[in-house]
Coordinates of C-alpha atoms in Angstrom, one line a residue:
Chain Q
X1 CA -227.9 93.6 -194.6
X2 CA -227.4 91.6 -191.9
X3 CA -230.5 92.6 -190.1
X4 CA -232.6 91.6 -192.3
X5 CA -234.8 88.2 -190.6
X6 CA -236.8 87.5 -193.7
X7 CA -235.7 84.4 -195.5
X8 CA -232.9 83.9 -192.3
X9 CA -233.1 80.5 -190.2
X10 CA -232.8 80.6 -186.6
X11 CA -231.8 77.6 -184.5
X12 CA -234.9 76.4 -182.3
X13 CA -236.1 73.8 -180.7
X14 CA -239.8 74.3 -180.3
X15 CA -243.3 72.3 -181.4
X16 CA -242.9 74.4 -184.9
X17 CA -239.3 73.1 -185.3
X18 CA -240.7 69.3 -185.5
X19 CA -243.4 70.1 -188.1
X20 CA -243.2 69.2 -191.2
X21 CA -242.4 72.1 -194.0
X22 CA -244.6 70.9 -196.8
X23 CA -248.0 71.3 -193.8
X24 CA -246.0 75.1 -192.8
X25 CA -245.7 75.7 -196.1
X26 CA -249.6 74.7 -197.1
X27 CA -251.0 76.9 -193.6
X28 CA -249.2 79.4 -195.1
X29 CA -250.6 80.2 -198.4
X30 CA -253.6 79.0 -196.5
X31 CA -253.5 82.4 -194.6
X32 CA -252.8 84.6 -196.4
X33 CA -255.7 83.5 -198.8
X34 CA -258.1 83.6 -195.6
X35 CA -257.0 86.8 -194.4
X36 CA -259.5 88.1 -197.3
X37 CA -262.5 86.3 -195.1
X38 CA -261.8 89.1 -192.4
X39 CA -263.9 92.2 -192.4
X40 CA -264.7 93.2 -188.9
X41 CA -263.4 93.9 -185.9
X42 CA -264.1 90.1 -184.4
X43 CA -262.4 88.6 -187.4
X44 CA -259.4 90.9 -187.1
X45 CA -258.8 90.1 -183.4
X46 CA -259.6 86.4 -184.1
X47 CA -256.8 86.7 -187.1
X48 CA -254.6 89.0 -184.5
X49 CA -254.7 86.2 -182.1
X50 CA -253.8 83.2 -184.1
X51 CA -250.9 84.8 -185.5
X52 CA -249.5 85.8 -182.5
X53 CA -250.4 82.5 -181.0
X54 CA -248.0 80.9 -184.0
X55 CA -245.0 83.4 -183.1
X56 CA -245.9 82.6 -179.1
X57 CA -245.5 78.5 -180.5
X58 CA -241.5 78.9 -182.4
X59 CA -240.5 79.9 -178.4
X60 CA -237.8 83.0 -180.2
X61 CA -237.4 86.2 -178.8
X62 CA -240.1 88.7 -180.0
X63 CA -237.0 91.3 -180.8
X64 CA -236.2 88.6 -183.9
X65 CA -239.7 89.4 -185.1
X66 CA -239.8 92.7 -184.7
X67 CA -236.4 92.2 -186.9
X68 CA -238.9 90.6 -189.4
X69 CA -241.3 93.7 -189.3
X70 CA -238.7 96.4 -188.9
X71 CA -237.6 96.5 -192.9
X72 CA -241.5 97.3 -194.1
X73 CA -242.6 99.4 -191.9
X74 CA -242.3 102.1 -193.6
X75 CA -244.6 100.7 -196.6
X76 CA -247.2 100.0 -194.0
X77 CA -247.5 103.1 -192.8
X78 CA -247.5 104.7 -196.1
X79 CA -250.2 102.4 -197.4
X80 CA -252.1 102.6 -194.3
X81 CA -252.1 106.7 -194.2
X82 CA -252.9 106.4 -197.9
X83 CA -256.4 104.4 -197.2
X84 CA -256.3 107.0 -194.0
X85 CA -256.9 110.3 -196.0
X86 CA -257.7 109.2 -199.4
X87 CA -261.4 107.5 -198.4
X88 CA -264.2 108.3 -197.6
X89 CA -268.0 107.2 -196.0
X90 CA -269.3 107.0 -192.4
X91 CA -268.7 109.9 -190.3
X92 CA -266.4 113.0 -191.8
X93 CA -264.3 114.3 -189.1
X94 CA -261.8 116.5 -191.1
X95 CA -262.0 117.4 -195.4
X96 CA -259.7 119.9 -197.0
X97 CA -258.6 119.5 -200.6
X98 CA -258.5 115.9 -201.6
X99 CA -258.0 115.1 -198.0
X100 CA -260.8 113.4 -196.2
X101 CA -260.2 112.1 -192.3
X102 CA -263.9 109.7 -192.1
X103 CA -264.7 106.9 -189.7
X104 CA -264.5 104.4 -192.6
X105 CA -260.8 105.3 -193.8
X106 CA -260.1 105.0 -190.0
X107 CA -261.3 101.7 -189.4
X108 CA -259.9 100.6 -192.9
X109 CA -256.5 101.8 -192.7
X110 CA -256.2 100.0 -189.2
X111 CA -257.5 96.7 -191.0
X112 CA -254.9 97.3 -193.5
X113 CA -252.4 97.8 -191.0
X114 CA -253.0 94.3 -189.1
X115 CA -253.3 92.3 -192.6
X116 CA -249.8 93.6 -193.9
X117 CA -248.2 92.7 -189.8
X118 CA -249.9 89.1 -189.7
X119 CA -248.5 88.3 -193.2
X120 CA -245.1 89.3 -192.5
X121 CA -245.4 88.1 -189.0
X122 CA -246.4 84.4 -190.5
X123 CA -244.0 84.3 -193.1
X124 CA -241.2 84.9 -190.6
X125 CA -242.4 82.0 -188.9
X126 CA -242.5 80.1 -191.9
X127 CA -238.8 81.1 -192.5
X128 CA -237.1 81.1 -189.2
X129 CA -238.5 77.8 -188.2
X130 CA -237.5 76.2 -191.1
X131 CA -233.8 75.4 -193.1
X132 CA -233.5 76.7 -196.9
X133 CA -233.3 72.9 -197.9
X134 CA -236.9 72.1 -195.7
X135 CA -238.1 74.8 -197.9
X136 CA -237.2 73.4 -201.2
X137 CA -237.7 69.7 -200.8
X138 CA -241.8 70.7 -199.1
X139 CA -242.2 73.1 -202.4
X140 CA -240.6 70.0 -204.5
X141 CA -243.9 68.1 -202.7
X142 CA -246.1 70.7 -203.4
X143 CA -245.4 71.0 -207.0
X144 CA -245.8 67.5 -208.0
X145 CA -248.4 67.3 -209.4
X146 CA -247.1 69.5 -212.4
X147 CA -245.4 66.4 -213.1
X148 CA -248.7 65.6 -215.2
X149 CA -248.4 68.8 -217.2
X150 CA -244.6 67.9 -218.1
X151 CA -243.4 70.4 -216.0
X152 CA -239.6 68.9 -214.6
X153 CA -240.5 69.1 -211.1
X154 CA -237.3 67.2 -209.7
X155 CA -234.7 69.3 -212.0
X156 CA -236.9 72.8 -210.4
X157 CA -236.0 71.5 -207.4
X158 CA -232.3 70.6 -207.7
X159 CA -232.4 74.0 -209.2
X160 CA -233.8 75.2 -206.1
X161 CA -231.2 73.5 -203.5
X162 CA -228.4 74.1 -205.7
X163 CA -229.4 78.1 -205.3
X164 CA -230.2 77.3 -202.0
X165 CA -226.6 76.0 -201.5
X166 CA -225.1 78.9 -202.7
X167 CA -226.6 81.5 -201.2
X168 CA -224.2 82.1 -198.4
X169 CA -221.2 81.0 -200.4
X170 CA -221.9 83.9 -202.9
X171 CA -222.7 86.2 -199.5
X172 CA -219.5 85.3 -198.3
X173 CA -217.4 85.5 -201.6
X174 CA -219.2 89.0 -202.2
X175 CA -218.1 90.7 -199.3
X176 CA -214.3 89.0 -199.3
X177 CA -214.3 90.5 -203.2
X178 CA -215.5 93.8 -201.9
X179 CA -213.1 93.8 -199.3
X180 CA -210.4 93.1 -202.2
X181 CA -211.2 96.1 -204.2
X182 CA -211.6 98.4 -200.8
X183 CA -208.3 97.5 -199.9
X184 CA -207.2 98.8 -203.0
X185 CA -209.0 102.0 -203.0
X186 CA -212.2 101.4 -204.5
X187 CA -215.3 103.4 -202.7
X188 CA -218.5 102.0 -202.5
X189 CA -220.1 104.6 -200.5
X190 CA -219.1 108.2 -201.6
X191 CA -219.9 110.3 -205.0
X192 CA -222.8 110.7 -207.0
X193 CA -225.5 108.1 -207.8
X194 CA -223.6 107.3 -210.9
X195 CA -220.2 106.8 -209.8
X196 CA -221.7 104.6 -207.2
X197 CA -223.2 103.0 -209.6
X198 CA -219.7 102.3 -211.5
X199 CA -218.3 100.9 -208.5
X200 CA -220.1 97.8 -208.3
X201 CA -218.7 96.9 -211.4
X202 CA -215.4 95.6 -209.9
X203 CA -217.7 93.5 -207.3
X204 CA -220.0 92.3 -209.9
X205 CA -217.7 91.0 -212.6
X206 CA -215.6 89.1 -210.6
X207 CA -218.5 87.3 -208.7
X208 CA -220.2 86.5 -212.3
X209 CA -217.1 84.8 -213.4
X210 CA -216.8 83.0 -209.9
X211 CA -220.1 82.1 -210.3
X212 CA -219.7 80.4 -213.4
X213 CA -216.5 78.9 -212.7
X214 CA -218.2 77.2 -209.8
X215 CA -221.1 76.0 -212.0
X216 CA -219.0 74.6 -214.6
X217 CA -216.7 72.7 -211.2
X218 CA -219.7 71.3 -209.8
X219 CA -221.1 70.2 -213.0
X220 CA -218.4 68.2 -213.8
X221 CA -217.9 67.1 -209.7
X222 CA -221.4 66.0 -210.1
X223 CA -221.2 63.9 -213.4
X224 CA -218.4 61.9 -212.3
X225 CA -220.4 60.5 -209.1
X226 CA -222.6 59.6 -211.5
X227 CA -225.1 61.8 -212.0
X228 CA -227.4 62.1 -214.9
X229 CA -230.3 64.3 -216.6
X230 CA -233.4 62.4 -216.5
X231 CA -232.6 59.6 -214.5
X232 CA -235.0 58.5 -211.8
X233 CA -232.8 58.8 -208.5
X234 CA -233.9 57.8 -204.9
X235 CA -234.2 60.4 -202.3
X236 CA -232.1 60.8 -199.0
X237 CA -234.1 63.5 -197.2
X238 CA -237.9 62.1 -196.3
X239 CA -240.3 64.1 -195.2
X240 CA -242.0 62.6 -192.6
X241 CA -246.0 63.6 -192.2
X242 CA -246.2 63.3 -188.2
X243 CA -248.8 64.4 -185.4
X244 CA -248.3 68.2 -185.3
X245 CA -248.5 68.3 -188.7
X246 CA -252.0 67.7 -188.2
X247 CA -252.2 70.0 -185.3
X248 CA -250.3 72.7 -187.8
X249 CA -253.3 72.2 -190.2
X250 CA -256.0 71.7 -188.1
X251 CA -255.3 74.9 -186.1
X252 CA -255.4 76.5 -189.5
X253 CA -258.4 75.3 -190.6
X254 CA -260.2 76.5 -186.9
X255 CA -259.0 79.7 -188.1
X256 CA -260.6 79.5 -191.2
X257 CA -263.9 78.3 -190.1
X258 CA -264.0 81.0 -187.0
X259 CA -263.4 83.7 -189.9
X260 CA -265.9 82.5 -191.9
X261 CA -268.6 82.2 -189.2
X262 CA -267.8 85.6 -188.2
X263 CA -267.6 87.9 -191.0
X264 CA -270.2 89.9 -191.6
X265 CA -272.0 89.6 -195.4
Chain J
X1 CA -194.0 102.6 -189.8
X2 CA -194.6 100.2 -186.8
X3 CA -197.8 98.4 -186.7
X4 CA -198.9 98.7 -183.3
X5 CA -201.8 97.2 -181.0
X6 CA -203.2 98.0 -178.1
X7 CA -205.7 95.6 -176.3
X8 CA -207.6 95.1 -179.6
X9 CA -210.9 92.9 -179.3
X10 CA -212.5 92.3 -182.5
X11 CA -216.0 90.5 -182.2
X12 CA -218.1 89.5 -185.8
X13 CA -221.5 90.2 -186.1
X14 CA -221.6 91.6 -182.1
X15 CA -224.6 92.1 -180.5
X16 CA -226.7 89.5 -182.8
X17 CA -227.5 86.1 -182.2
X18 CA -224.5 84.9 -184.7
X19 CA -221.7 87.1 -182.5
X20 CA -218.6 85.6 -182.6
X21 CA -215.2 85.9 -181.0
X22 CA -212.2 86.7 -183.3
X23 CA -209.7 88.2 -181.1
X24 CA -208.9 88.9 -177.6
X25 CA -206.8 91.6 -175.6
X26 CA -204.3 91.5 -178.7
X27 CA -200.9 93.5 -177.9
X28 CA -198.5 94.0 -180.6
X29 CA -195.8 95.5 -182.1
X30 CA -194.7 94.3 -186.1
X31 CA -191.8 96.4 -187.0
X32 CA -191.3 98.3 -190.4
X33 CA -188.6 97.0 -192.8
X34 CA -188.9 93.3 -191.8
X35 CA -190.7 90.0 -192.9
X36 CA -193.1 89.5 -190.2
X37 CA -195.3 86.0 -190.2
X38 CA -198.2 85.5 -188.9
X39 CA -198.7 81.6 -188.5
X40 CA -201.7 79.6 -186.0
X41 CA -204.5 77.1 -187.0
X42 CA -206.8 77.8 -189.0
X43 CA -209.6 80.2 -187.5
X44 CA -206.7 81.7 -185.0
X45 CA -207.5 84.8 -185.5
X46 CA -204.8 85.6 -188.6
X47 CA -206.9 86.7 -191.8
X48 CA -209.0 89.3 -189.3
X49 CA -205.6 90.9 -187.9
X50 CA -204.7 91.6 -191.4
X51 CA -207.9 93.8 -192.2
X52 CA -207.4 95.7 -189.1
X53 CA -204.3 96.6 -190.2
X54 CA -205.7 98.7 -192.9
X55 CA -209.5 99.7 -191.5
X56 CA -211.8 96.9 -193.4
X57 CA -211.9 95.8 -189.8
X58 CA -212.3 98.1 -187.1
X59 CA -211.1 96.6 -183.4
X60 CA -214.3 96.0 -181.0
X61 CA -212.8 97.7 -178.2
X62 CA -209.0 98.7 -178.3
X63 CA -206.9 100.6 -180.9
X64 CA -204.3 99.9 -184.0
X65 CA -201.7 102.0 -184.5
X66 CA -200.7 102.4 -188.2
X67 CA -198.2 105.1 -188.4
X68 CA -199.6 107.8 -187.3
X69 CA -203.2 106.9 -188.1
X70 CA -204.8 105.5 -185.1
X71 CA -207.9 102.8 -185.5
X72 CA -210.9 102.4 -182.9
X73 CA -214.2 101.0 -182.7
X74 CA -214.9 105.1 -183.4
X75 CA -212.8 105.4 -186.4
X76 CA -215.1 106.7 -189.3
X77 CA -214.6 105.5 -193.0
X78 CA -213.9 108.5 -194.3
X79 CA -210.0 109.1 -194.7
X80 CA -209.1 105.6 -194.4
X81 CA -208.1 105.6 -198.3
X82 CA -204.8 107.4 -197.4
X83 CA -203.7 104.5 -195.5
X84 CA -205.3 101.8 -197.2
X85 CA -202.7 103.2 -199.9
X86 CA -200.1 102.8 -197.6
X87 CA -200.9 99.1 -196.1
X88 CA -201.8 97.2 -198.8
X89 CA -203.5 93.3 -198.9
X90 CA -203.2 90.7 -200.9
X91 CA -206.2 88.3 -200.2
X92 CA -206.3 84.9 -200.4
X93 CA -206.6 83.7 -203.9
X94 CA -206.3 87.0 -205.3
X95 CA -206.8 86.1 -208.5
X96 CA -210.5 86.3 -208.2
X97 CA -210.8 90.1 -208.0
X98 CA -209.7 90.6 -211.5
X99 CA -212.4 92.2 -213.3
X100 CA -210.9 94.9 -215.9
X101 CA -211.3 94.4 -219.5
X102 CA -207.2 94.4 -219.7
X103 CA -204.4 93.2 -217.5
X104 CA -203.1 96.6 -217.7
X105 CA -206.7 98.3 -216.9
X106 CA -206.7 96.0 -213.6
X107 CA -203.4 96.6 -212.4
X108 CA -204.2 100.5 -212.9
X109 CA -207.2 100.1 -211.2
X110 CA -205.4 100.6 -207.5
X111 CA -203.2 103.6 -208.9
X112 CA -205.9 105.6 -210.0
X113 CA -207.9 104.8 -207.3
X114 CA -205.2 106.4 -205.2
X115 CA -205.1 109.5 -207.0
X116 CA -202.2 108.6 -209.4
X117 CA -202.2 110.3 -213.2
X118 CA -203.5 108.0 -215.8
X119 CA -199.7 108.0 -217.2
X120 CA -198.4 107.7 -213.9
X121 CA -201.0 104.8 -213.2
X122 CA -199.9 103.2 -216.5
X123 CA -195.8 103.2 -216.0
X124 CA -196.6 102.2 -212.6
X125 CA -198.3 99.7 -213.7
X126 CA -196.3 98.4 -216.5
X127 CA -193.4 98.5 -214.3
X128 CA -194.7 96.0 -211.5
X129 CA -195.8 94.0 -214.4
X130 CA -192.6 93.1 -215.7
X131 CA -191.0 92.5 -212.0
X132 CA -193.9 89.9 -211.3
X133 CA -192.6 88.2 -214.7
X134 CA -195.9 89.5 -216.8
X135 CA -194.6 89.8 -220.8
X136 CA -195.5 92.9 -222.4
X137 CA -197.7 91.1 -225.0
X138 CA -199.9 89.4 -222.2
X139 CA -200.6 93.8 -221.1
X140 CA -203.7 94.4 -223.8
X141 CA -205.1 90.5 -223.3
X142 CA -208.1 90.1 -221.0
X143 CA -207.2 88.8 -217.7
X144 CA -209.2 85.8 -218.0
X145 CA -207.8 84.3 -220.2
X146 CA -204.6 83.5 -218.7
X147 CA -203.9 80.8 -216.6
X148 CA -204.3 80.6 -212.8
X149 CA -200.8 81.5 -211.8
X150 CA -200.7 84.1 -214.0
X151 CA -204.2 85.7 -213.4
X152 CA -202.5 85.4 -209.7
X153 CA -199.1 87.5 -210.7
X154 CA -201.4 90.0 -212.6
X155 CA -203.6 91.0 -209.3
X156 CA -200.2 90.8 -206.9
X157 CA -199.0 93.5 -209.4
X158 CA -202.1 95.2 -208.8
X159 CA -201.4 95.5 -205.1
X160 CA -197.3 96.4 -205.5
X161 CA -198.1 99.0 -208.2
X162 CA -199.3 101.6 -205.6
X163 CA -196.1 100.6 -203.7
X164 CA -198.0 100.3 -200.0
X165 CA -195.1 100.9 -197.6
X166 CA -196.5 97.8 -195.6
X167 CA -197.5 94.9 -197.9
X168 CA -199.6 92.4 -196.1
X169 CA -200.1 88.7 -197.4
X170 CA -202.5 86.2 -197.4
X171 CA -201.0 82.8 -198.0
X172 CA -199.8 84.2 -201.6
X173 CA -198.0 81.1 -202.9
X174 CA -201.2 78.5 -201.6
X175 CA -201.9 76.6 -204.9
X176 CA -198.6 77.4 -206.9
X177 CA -196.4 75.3 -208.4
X178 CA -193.0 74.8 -206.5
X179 CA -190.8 76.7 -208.6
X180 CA -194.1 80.0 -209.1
X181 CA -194.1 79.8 -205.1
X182 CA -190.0 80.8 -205.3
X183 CA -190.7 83.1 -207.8
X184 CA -193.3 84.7 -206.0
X185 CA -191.7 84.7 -202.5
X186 CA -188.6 86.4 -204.3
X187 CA -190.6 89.3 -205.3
X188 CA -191.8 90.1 -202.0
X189 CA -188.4 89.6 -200.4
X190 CA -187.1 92.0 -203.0
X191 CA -189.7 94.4 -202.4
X192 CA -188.7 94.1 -198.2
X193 CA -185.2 94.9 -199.3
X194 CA -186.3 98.5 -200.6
X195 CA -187.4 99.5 -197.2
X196 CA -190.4 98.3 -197.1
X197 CA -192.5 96.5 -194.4
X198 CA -193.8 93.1 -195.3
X199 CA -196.2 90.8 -193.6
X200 CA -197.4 87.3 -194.3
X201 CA -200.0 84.6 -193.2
X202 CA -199.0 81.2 -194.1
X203 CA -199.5 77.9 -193.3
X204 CA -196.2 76.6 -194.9
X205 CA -193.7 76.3 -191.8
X206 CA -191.2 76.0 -195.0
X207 CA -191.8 79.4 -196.4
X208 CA -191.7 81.0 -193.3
X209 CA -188.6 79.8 -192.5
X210 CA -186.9 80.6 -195.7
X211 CA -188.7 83.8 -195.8
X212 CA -189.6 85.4 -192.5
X213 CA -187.2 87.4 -189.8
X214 CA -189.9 87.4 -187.3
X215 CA -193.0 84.9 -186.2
X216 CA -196.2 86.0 -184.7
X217 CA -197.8 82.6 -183.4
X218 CA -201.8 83.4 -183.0
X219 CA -204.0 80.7 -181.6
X220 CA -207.1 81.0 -180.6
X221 CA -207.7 85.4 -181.4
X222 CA -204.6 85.3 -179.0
X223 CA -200.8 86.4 -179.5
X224 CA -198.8 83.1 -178.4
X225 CA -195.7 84.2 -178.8
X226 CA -193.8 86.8 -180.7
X227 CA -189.9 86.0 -181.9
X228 CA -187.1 85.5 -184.5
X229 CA -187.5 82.5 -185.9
X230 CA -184.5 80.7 -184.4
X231 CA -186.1 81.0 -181.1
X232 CA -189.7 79.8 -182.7
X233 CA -189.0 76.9 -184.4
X234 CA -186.2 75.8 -181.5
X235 CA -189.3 73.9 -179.3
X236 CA -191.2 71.4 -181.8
X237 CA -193.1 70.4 -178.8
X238 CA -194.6 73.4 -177.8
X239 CA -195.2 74.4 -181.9
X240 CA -197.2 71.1 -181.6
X241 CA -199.2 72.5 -178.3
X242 CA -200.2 75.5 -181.2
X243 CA -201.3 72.5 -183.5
X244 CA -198.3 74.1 -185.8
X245 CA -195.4 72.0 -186.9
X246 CA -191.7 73.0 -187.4
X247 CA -190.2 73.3 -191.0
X248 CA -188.7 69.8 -192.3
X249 CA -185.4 70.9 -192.3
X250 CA -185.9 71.1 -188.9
X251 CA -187.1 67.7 -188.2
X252 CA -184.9 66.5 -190.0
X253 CA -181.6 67.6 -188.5
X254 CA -183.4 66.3 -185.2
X255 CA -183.3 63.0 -186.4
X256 CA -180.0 63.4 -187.4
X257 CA -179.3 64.6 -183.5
X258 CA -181.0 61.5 -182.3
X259 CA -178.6 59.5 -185.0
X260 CA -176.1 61.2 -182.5
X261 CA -174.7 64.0 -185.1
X262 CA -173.9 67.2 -183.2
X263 CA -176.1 69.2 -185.2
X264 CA -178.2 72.4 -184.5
X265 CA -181.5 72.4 -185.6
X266 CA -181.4 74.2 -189.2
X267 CA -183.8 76.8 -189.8
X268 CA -184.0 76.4 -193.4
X269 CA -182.5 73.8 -196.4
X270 CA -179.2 75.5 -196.7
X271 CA -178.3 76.0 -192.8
X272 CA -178.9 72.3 -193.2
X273 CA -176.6 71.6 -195.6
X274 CA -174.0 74.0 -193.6
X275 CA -174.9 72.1 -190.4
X276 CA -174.1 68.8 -192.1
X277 CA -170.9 70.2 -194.3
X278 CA -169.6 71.1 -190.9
X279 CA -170.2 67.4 -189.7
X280 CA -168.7 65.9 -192.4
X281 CA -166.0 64.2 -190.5
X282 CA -168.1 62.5 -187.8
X283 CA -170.3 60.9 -190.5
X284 CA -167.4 59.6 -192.4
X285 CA -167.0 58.0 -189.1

């Protein structure tokens, strides 16, 4: 559980650290919508190479990203051997049964392979770079203008930091309520697939009632300092739109030009 | 059944970036059939002692000594049930690991688990109950709808109902009402009278006076000092090096000592009223 990098901020101090989320956040959907434009080999290495210019730029060890990749690897290589013996075109090399080894599954599955690292690879920048909150208040930016269609964009995201918020606080209150019911006897990882099932259910009860204990508390906590539904309030946290933001775009948008010159129709 | 360690180390989340330091080079013996506290500041290193004392925790490097199961960094999870019947814990706010559909169905919970009958688990159960001051009509209600310091009785009872032969603590009376904390502290000295071991965490210097034979002082994952709790509480100004302070009764015969009253500093409210009984003629004086 623990190991898991994906969604996990780690302290940092490089030119990524100072950027601002809503830009990391926009080069990020960016990508992966570009990573279509890609079709041959100069595109790939041109995509290979900005990517692992980005993870170069957040100055972390490269074992936290292999962290990042570590937990799908296995769906990459599945998919990836799919599109290996499941297509064919270009040269046969080896066909038995449904089983076709050809040039073009070759060359496609190794495609597939770099798309599915890049993506992970640049969301893990995305998420170690930047704190939970960042995350919310750029995505609160980004979803503005839904204002106009009536959508409550300011309660989405108070919504979101309140979750946010409570992320490790429920982490932390899981594992002291499974430590509870271990120490009286309960055994999360023996029997069959149902009893293990069952077993939860003394973990999972109490946290729900926790849970909404600690909405109701903070409810009323947040009423009497004067909060209220629909009420226009001022903002503490400003995002500042600064110099590498431009760089974090512009370098994106190189990328997306280079691709598009270089593809093949 | 001594608890005993030997050079324990215990490290969170080691070898990662987040690794932290909980305890170091721990050596220890807590005797069976005695109140032992554990006191220290907060993040001392109290609350991960207790779950090594019955495998949630494993040490780093080191080993615990439980009787005669022995606990190291190798120690597999399997067969640790067998003594996590005999040490039993009762978290912090305990009260939020009630999740059976009845009082009586939670307090059964640990029974069964252990291996108990289903009539043994229930007359167990019922039994414990009633000492922890539960009525019988409360038995069939859901457990969350009682109030707080009786949601907290209920899971106690869930923890005595197995009868561990070493009962560990974590601040059980934080958040109760003066005369529920008595109450509370009563059962477990009751329960230390039938031979059993207990062991608590506090942060009350009060409590542990009234309550404990013998102190553990952590600070800093370390052992400070182990002793009764004559010799503990004798030195306010090394308890204040500890960021701990001495009971009031305490203090206050000291400022009756300054006053120039020959008085020995009083462990606990009646000592003090002994101490001063005893004085009686120099403060007619």
């Amino acid at each position: 559980m623990s190991k898991i990098i994906i969604g996990r901020y780690i302290p940092g101090n490089s030119i990524i650290y100072k950027m601002d989320p809503r830009g990391k956040i926009l080069a990020s959907f960016l990508f992966i919508a570009i990573i279509f434009l890609a079709n041959n080999w100069i595109t790939y290495s041109i995509l290979t190479i900005f990517t692992l210019l980005a993870v170069i730029a957040t100055g972390l060890k490269p074992k936290n990203f292999w962290d990042g990749v570590k937990p799908f690897i296995w769906i990459i290589f599945f998919t990836a051997l799919l599109q290996l013996f499941f297509s064919s075109g270009g040269k046969i090399y080896w066909h038995w049964g449904i089983f076709t080894l050809s040039s073009y599954g070759l060359i496609t599955s190794i495609y597939l392979f770099i798309r599915f690292v890049v993506i992970i690879l640049i969301s893990t920048v995305l998420t170690v770079t930047t704190t939970s909150l960042q995350i919310a208040d750029g995505l609160e930016w980004i979803l503005t203008p839904l204002k106009y269609l009536k959508v409550p964009v300011a309660e989405i995201a108070l919504v979101m930091s309140i979750a946010l918020r409570f992320v490790p606080t429920l982490m932390d209150e899981t594992v002291k309520i499974a430590n509870a019911q271990r120490a009286r006897g309960a055994d999360f990882n023996d029997g069959s697939l149902i009893q293990r099932a069952k077993a939860v259910i003394p973990i999972l009860i109490p946290l729900f009632t926790n849970s909404l204990t600690v909405a109701l508390d903070l409810a009323t906590a947040m009423e009497s300092r004067g909060y209220q539904e629909n009420h226009v309030r001022s903002r503490y946290r400003v995002l500042k739109w600064s110099k590498y933001d431009w760089l974090n775009l512009g370098y994106f948008l190189l990328l997306t030009l280079l691709l598009m010159v270089f593809r093949t129709k | 059944m001594p608890i005993t360690l030997k050079n324990v180390n215990y490290t969170y989340n080691s070898n990662t970036p987040l690794a932290h330091i909980a305890l170091t080079d721990v050596n220890l013996t807590i005797k069976d059939n005695k109140v032992t506290a554990l006191i220290g500041h907060t993040g001392s290193g109290k609350s991960t002692l207790l779950q090594l004392f019955d495998g949630l925790l494993k040490p780093t490097t080191g080993e615990v000594r439980v009787n005669n199961y022995v606990l190291t960094s190798q120690t597999k999870n399997k067969g640790l049930k067998s003594l996590r019947k005999e040490v039993g814990i009762v978290f912090q706010s305990p009260e939020n690991q009630l999740f059976a559909e009845t009082v009586l169905k939670d307090v059964m919970f640990g029974p069964q688990n252990f291996g108990y009958s289903d009539e043994e688990a229930e007359s167990a159960a019922k039994k414990w109950l009633k000492k922890v001051g539960i009525s019988e009509e409360l038995f069939n209600r859901s457990p969350f709808d009682l109030s707080g310091g009786q949601m907290r009785r209920v899971a106690i009872a869930g923890v005595l109902a197995y009868e561990p032969k070493i009962l560990c603590l974590d601040e059980p009376a934080a958040g109760l009402d003066p005369s529920g904390k008595e109450e509370i502290l009563s059962i477990f000295r009751d329960y230390q009278q039938q031979g059993h071991g207990v062991i608590l965490v506090s942060h009350d210097m009060n409590d542990v006076a009234n309550f404990a034979d013998e102190v553990v002082v952590m600070d800093k994952g370390k052992v400070a000092k182990q002793d009764n709790i004559h010799n503990i509480f004798s030195d306010p100004s090394w308890l204040q090096k500890h960021h701990l302070n001495e009971p009031e009764s305490i203090s206050f015969s000291l400022k009756l000592r300054q006053r120039g009253l020959n008085i020995s500093p009083a462990i606990n409210v009646k000592n003090l009223a002994d101490e001063i009984i005893k004085n009686r003629g120099a403060i007619n004086e």
